[in-house]
Structure formats: C-alpha cells, structure tokens
XYZ file of N, CA and C in Angstrom:
504
model
N 25.072 161.290 237.126
C 25.153 161.306 238.556
C 25.735 159.980 238.970
N 26.684 160.007 239.885
C 27.304 158.763 240.349
C 26.910 158.490 241.789
N 26.781 157.201 242.126
C 26.405 156.775 243.470
C 27.374 155.695 243.908
N 27.785 155.729 245.176
C 28.676 154.700 245.692
C 27.957 153.375 245.836
N 26.763 153.401 246.359
C 25.937 152.196 246.401
C 24.479 152.622 246.276
N 23.597 151.668 246.111
C 22.195 151.988 245.858
C 21.535 152.724 247.012
N 21.971 152.508 248.226
C 21.342 153.192 249.359
C 21.673 154.679 249.387
N 22.817 155.068 248.817
C 23.189 156.485 248.799
C 22.631 157.216 247.581
N 22.184 156.477 246.591
C 21.704 157.090 245.360
C 20.271 157.587 245.559
N 20.045 158.859 245.344
C 18.689 159.404 245.420
C 18.426 160.264 244.191
N 17.309 160.914 244.162
C 16.908 161.670 242.973
C 17.412 163.111 242.959
N 18.314 163.485 243.812
C 18.830 164.844 243.806
C 19.828 165.006 242.667
N 19.881 166.181 242.148
C 20.778 166.482 241.036
C 21.951 167.320 241.537
N 23.061 167.197 240.855
C 24.210 168.044 241.171
C 23.969 169.437 240.594
N 24.685 170.398 241.100
C 24.512 171.789 240.653
C 24.746 171.941 239.163
N 25.744 171.228 238.610
C 26.026 171.326 237.175
C 24.838 170.816 236.354
N 24.231 169.724 236.801
C 23.078 169.178 236.089
C 21.888 170.127 236.176
N 21.710 170.735 237.335
C 20.614 171.693 237.521
C 20.802 172.892 236.603
N 22.024 173.394 236.554
C 22.306 174.562 235.706
C 22.096 174.216 234.226
N 22.478 173.012 233.828
C 22.248 172.578 232.452
C 20.755 172.519 232.147
N 19.982 171.919 233.045
C 18.532 171.863 232.861
C 17.916 173.256 232.841
N 18.410 174.148 233.698
C 17.904 175.522 233.709
C 18.163 176.201 232.367
N 19.334 175.936 231.764
C 19.644 176.498 230.454
C 18.686 175.982 229.389
N 18.353 174.711 229.462
C 17.402 174.128 228.509
C 16.028 174.764 228.681
N 15.596 174.887 229.936
C 14.293 175.517 230.186
C 14.283 176.979 229.753
N 15.387 177.683 229.941
C 15.463 179.091 229.537
C 15.333 179.216 228.021
N 16.000 178.331 227.282
C 15.885 178.355 225.819
C 14.457 178.034 225.382
N 13.836 177.072 226.040
C 12.443 176.736 225.727
C 11.531 177.916 226.034
N 11.805 178.603 227.148
C 11.010 179.783 227.517
C 11.145 180.873 226.456
N 12.376 181.102 225.990
C 12.589 182.122 224.952
C 11.812 181.776 223.686
N 11.872 180.506 223.300
C 11.156 180.063 222.102
C 9.655 180.267 222.279
N 9.110 179.830 223.399
C 7.670 179.950 223.648
C 7.239 181.405 223.710
N 8.065 182.248 224.315
C 7.739 183.670 224.414
C 7.711 184.316 223.032
N 8.693 184.003 222.195
C 8.692 184.585 220.847
C 7.540 184.006 220.018
N 7.202 182.725 220.229
C 6.061 182.140 219.523
C 4.764 182.810 219.964
N 4.662 183.106 221.254
C 3.475 183.796 221.764
C 3.341 185.177 221.132
N 4.431 185.931 221.115
C 4.397 187.280 220.545
C 4.038 187.231 219.055
N 4.641 186.302 218.335
C 4.360 186.168 216.910
C 2.890 185.820 216.677
N 2.380 184.885 217.451
C 0.977 184.481 217.317
C 0.049 185.633 217.648
N 0.368 186.346 218.710
C -0.463 187.489 219.095
C -0.524 188.515 217.973
N 0.627 188.882 217.444
C 0.658 189.901 216.386
C -0.071 189.432 215.130
N 0.133 188.168 214.753
C -0.518 187.652 213.545
C -2.038 187.626 213.688
N -2.529 187.086 214.802
C -3.979 186.958 214.948
C -4.661 188.307 215.168
N -4.025 189.223 215.910
C -4.684 190.514 216.084
C -4.677 191.312 214.792
N -3.591 191.253 214.047
C -3.562 191.941 212.761
C -4.545 191.301 211.779
N -4.590 189.992 211.733
C -5.538 189.300 210.865
C -6.970 189.669 211.217
N -7.264 189.697 212.499
C -8.612 190.062 212.938
C -8.984 191.474 212.507
N -8.058 192.402 212.684
C -8.333 193.787 212.287
C -8.466 193.919 210.763
N -7.625 193.222 210.024
C -7.720 193.287 208.559
C -9.042 192.703 208.057
N -9.435 191.573 208.622
C -10.704 190.972 208.198
C -11.869 191.895 208.549
N -11.849 192.429 209.763
C -12.940 193.284 210.221
C -13.118 194.507 209.339
N -12.023 195.157 209.014
C -12.094 196.419 208.278
C -11.784 196.263 206.783
N -11.833 195.039 206.287
C -11.534 194.779 204.873
C -12.370 195.623 203.915
N -13.693 195.675 204.084
C -14.478 196.508 203.154
C -14.084 197.991 203.222
N -13.771 198.491 204.411
C -13.363 199.898 204.558
C -12.008 200.147 203.901
N -11.091 199.175 204.035
C -9.756 199.327 203.455
C -9.796 199.346 201.930
N -10.680 198.538 201.354
C -10.768 198.494 199.888
C -11.184 199.843 199.315
N -12.105 200.505 199.982
C -12.523 201.834 199.522
C -11.409 202.852 199.635
N -10.576 202.727 200.668
C -9.480 203.689 200.876
C -8.360 203.549 199.857
N -8.143 202.326 199.373
C -7.047 202.143 198.417
C -7.518 202.270 196.972
N -8.793 202.604 196.776
C -9.308 202.867 195.441
C -9.831 201.652 194.707
N -10.099 200.585 195.405
C -10.656 199.379 194.778
C -12.129 199.612 194.470
N -12.563 199.126 193.343
C -13.958 199.282 192.932
C -14.850 198.440 193.839
N -15.642 199.100 194.676
C -16.473 198.387 195.641
C -17.769 197.869 195.032
N -17.977 198.113 193.762
C -19.177 197.585 193.114
C -18.906 196.228 192.461
N -17.752 195.649 192.731
C -17.431 194.317 192.199
C -18.466 193.321 192.701
N -18.884 192.378 191.849
C -19.967 191.452 192.220
C -19.698 190.667 193.503
N -18.470 190.274 193.728
C -18.159 189.488 194.922
C -18.357 190.310 196.193
N -17.906 191.558 196.174
C -18.038 192.400 197.369
C -19.477 192.817 197.628
N -20.233 193.038 196.578
C -21.625 193.450 196.742
C -22.443 192.299 197.328
N -22.087 191.062 196.974
C -22.864 189.908 197.435
C -22.596 189.558 198.904
N -21.496 190.027 199.475
C -21.172 189.725 200.879
C -21.520 190.947 201.725
N -22.447 190.810 202.668
C -22.769 191.945 203.541
C -21.554 192.321 204.399
N -21.324 193.604 204.613
C -20.144 194.046 205.361
C -20.071 193.513 206.799
N -21.223 193.266 207.439
C -21.173 192.797 208.818
C -20.595 191.380 208.931
N -20.590 190.636 207.839
C -19.994 189.289 207.827
C -18.498 189.381 208.115
N -17.864 190.429 207.589
C -16.433 190.613 207.845
C -16.173 190.842 209.332
N -17.049 191.590 209.988
C -16.897 191.809 211.425
C -17.042 190.506 212.203
N -17.997 189.680 211.784
C -18.191 188.395 212.463
C -16.952 187.514 212.315
N -16.390 187.458 211.116
C -15.174 186.668 210.920
C -13.978 187.275 211.638
N -13.942 188.594 211.765
C -12.892 189.241 212.548
C -12.975 188.863 214.018
N -14.190 188.828 214.554
C -14.390 188.409 215.946
C -13.963 186.957 216.120
N -14.366 186.104 215.182
C -14.019 184.682 215.275
C -12.510 184.457 215.204
N -11.823 185.203 214.348
C -10.365 185.028 214.266
C -9.683 185.520 215.539
N -10.179 186.595 216.138
C -9.607 187.068 217.400
C -9.888 186.076 218.530
N -11.071 185.486 218.540
C -11.386 184.484 219.571
C -10.527 183.235 219.410
N -10.274 182.828 218.166
C -9.383 181.692 217.950
C -7.969 182.035 218.413
N -7.505 183.240 218.106
C -6.190 183.678 218.579
C -6.122 183.718 220.089
N -7.195 184.148 220.719
C -7.271 184.172 222.182
C -7.153 182.759 222.747
N -7.875 181.815 222.147
C -7.826 180.422 222.583
C -6.426 179.842 222.410
N -5.835 180.060 221.243
C -4.495 179.536 220.955
C -3.447 180.172 221.874
N -3.553 181.465 222.085
C -2.595 182.160 222.946
C -2.736 181.745 224.405
N -3.936 181.370 224.795
C -4.141 180.893 226.153
C -3.307 179.636 226.409
N -3.305 178.726 225.457
C -2.500 177.507 225.594
C -1.010 177.842 225.615
N -0.604 178.756 224.774
C 0.808 179.142 224.725
C 1.227 179.834 226.029
N 0.354 180.668 226.581
C 0.654 181.339 227.851
C 0.773 180.323 228.984
N -0.060 179.299 228.973
C 0.025 178.244 229.995
C 1.346 177.498 229.894
N 1.811 177.246 228.675
C 3.108 176.579 228.500
C 4.233 177.422 229.084
N 4.165 178.721 228.865
C 5.191 179.620 229.395
C 5.190 179.586 230.917
N 4.019 179.593 231.524
C 3.916 179.551 232.985
C 4.483 178.231 233.518
N 4.174 177.122 232.864
C 4.675 175.822 233.311
C 6.200 175.752 233.214
N 6.759 176.288 232.143
C 8.211 176.310 231.986
C 8.836 177.176 233.069
N 8.227 178.315 233.339
C 8.739 179.213 234.365
C 8.699 178.556 235.750
N 7.617 177.854 236.046
C 7.513 177.165 237.331
C 8.564 176.072 237.468
N 8.799 175.308 236.407
C 9.829 174.264 236.438
C 11.209 174.888 236.635
N 11.449 176.014 235.993
C 12.725 176.724 236.137
C 12.939 177.161 237.588
N 11.887 177.699 238.189
C 11.991 178.153 239.577
C 12.204 176.983 240.536
N 11.556 175.833 240.264
C 11.771 174.654 241.111
C 13.214 174.175 241.023
N 13.773 174.200 239.829
C 15.176 173.817 239.672
C 16.090 174.799 240.387
N 15.801 176.084 240.254
C 16.636 177.094 240.893
C 16.611 176.941 242.412
N 15.487 176.534 242.961
C 15.381 176.358 244.414
C 16.273 175.232 244.910
N 16.682 174.325 244.021
C 17.561 173.227 244.421
C 19.026 173.628 244.463
N 19.345 174.768 243.886
C 20.732 175.255 243.906
C 21.087 175.778 245.295
N 22.375 175.810 245.616
C 22.777 176.436 246.888
C 22.344 177.901 246.918
N 22.091 178.420 248.094
C 21.563 179.789 248.274
C 22.406 180.837 247.540
N 23.724 180.728 247.591
C 24.579 181.739 246.960
C 24.588 181.643 245.434
N 24.095 180.555 244.864
C 24.055 180.403 243.410
C 22.693 180.753 242.821
N 21.715 181.035 243.662
C 20.372 181.338 243.178
C 20.265 182.794 242.736
N 19.482 183.001 241.692
C 19.191 184.351 241.221
C 18.108 184.921 242.124
N 18.322 186.102 242.625
C 17.326 186.734 243.497
C 16.200 187.279 242.641
N 14.996 186.916 242.996
C 13.823 187.362 242.258
C 13.448 188.778 242.703
N 12.808 189.508 241.827
C 12.410 190.879 242.119
C 11.482 190.939 243.320
N 10.575 189.979 243.423
C 9.638 189.967 244.547
C 10.358 189.867 245.889
N 11.491 189.151 245.926
C 12.248 189.024 247.166
C 12.922 190.340 247.545
N 13.307 191.124 246.570
C 14.001 192.380 246.831
C 13.052 193.474 247.302
N 11.766 193.332 247.000
C 10.812 194.374 247.368
C 10.502 194.367 248.864
N 10.742 193.253 249.494
C 10.577 193.174 250.945
C 9.209 193.572 251.419
N 9.146 194.607 252.260
C 7.893 195.020 252.888
C 7.159 196.108 252.113
N 7.501 196.316 250.864
C 6.805 197.352 250.103
C 5.356 196.933 249.867
N 4.586 197.854 249.395
C 3.153 197.615 249.227
C 2.893 196.464 248.255
N 1.846 195.712 248.529
C 1.490 194.564 247.700
C 1.159 194.962 246.273
N 0.566 196.134 246.084
C 0.192 196.553 244.734
C 1.431 196.742 243.860
N 2.517 197.204 244.439
C 3.766 197.358 243.684
C 4.302 195.984 243.303
N 4.262 195.052 244.236
C 4.718 193.688 243.940
C 3.894 193.081 242.815
N 2.579 193.253 242.886
C 1.713 192.676 241.862
C 1.964 193.318 240.505
N 2.130 194.634 240.484
C 2.368 195.337 239.226
C 3.678 194.873 238.590
N 4.720 194.732 239.396
C 6.017 194.365 238.854
C 6.124 192.886 238.504
N 5.201 192.084 238.993
C 5.261 190.661 238.673
C 4.306 190.262 237.553
N 3.591 191.229 236.968
C 2.674 190.928 235.870
C 3.494 190.569 234.636
N 3.102 189.492 233.992
C 3.806 189.033 232.792
C 3.258 189.755 231.559
N 4.145 190.071 230.647
C 3.733 190.746 229.418
C 2.783 189.876 228.605
N 3.023 188.553 228.591
C 2.123 187.706 227.814
C 0.715 187.703 228.396
N 0.562 187.907 229.700
C -0.773 188.024 230.299
C -1.445 189.316 229.842
N -0.690 190.391 229.783
C -1.237 191.674 229.345
C -1.675 191.569 227.882
N -0.825 190.976 227.059
C -1.163 190.840 225.643
C -2.319 189.876 225.435
N -2.413 188.868 226.288
C -3.533 187.929 226.207
C -4.849 188.694 226.338
N -4.914 189.620 227.284
C -6.132 190.416 227.454
C -6.249 191.523 226.405
N -5.159 191.828 225.720
C -5.214 192.837 224.661
C -5.991 192.346 223.448
N -6.279 191.041 223.388
C -7.149 190.544 222.319
C -8.538 191.171 222.412
N -8.862 191.709 223.549
C -10.157 192.367 223.690
C -10.258 193.605 222.805
N -9.131 194.193 222.444
C -9.143 195.393 221.591
C -9.659 195.053 220.189
N -9.053 194.072 219.463
C -9.623 193.770 218.145
C -11.044 193.214 218.227
N -11.334 192.462 219.292
C -12.699 191.952 219.453
C -13.665 193.120 219.643
N -13.290 194.070 220.504
C -14.133 195.241 220.740
C -14.315 196.080 219.497
N -13.235 196.279 218.722
C -13.344 197.052 217.483
C -14.227 196.343 216.461
N -14.116 195.019 216.397
C -14.953 194.267 215.461
C -16.424 194.344 215.866
N -16.699 194.261 217.166
C -18.080 194.374 217.649
C -18.615 195.773 217.364
N -17.796 196.788 217.624
C -18.205 198.166 217.355
C -18.484 198.365 215.864
N -17.612 197.839 215.014
C -17.828 197.936 213.570
C -19.117 197.233 213.173
N -19.372 196.069 213.747
C -20.588 195.313 213.478
C -21.819 196.129 213.846
N -21.801 196.736 215.040
C -22.942 197.532 215.504
C -23.147 198.742 214.604
N -22.065 199.413 214.241
C -22.190 200.580 213.374
C -22.740 200.212 211.995
N -22.343 199.081 211.481
C -22.862 198.640 210.174
C -24.351 198.333 210.280
N -24.737 197.641 211.328
C -26.166 197.314 211.531
C -26.994 198.578 211.719
N -26.475 199.520 212.495
C -27.209 200.774 212.737
C -27.304 201.624 211.463
N -26.284 201.591 210.634
C -26.330 202.390 209.410
C -27.274 201.799 208.362
N -27.579 200.519 208.491
C -28.504 199.876 207.558
C -29.953 200.197 207.897
N -30.217 200.518 209.155
C -31.621 200.770 209.527
C -31.996 202.216 209.511
C-alpha cells in the first residue's frame, strides 16, 4: 500500500490486497474443513470399532476364548468407545471454532470490497422469507457432524447397557 504522506496513510486495504487475503482465508477454510471431516470420520469409526470389537471378533471367526479377550470384560470396550467419541467431540469442537473464525474474517474482508465486487450471501437473497428457512439454509455441515458424535456415543452407551443387562 502506498501513501503520499503520513496523514493520508490509514489502515484500509486496496481491493487487490483484500482479494488476495480472501484467497488465503479461503484456502485455510478448505484445509480446516477437510481436516474436520477427516477427524470426524476417524474418531467416529474408531469409537464404533472399539465399542463393537468383541462382537466383530466373533463375526469374523476369531477364537473368543483367547486368554486376553476372556480377561477383559466386554463393557470395558464400550467405555473406551465412549471416551474416544468424547475426545473426538472435544477435538472437533476446536476445529469447528477455527472454521467459524476463518469464515468471520473472510466476511469482514468481503465487507470492505466495493458493493459490486461482493459475493451475495444466500441469507441476503432470501429477503422476507420465513426465518426457519433462513436458519435451515445457513446451518453448517460441520455443526451437524459435530452433533453426529452423539450417534457413536449413544450406540456405545446402548451396547454398555445391553452387556450389563445380559450379565444379570
């Protein structure tokens, strides 16, 4: 950015600089989004595998009378499955916050562009339509997946309860 003298120099950016920064933020957003998806898939799959490990071994024909498996109660696997899903939930929460912060910075930069150069957001196009439609269309996929961790947690809890009930 060039200034004729110090009194004219301020912190505003030129459109080219804004667009460059927006490109950087967009690439960071893509990276964070793919990292979020990868983390979600890994932790939910890990949680389900740990939870149902004893059941899976019987299905693939593994000898379940092996000393190591007999010494570990099956409900322990459910507890570790719950813990791995909770850790994934915690980790994904931080990743989701990073995505939101990047998105907010991107929108602040876009607001500095001239009106004709700004991308129109979906919420602006909906105008006077019902609020529920606006809310539904503005829900982020990473928020939905963040709450989808409740599925492996719920399955692990259900497996735990069924194991405890079958023992009594």
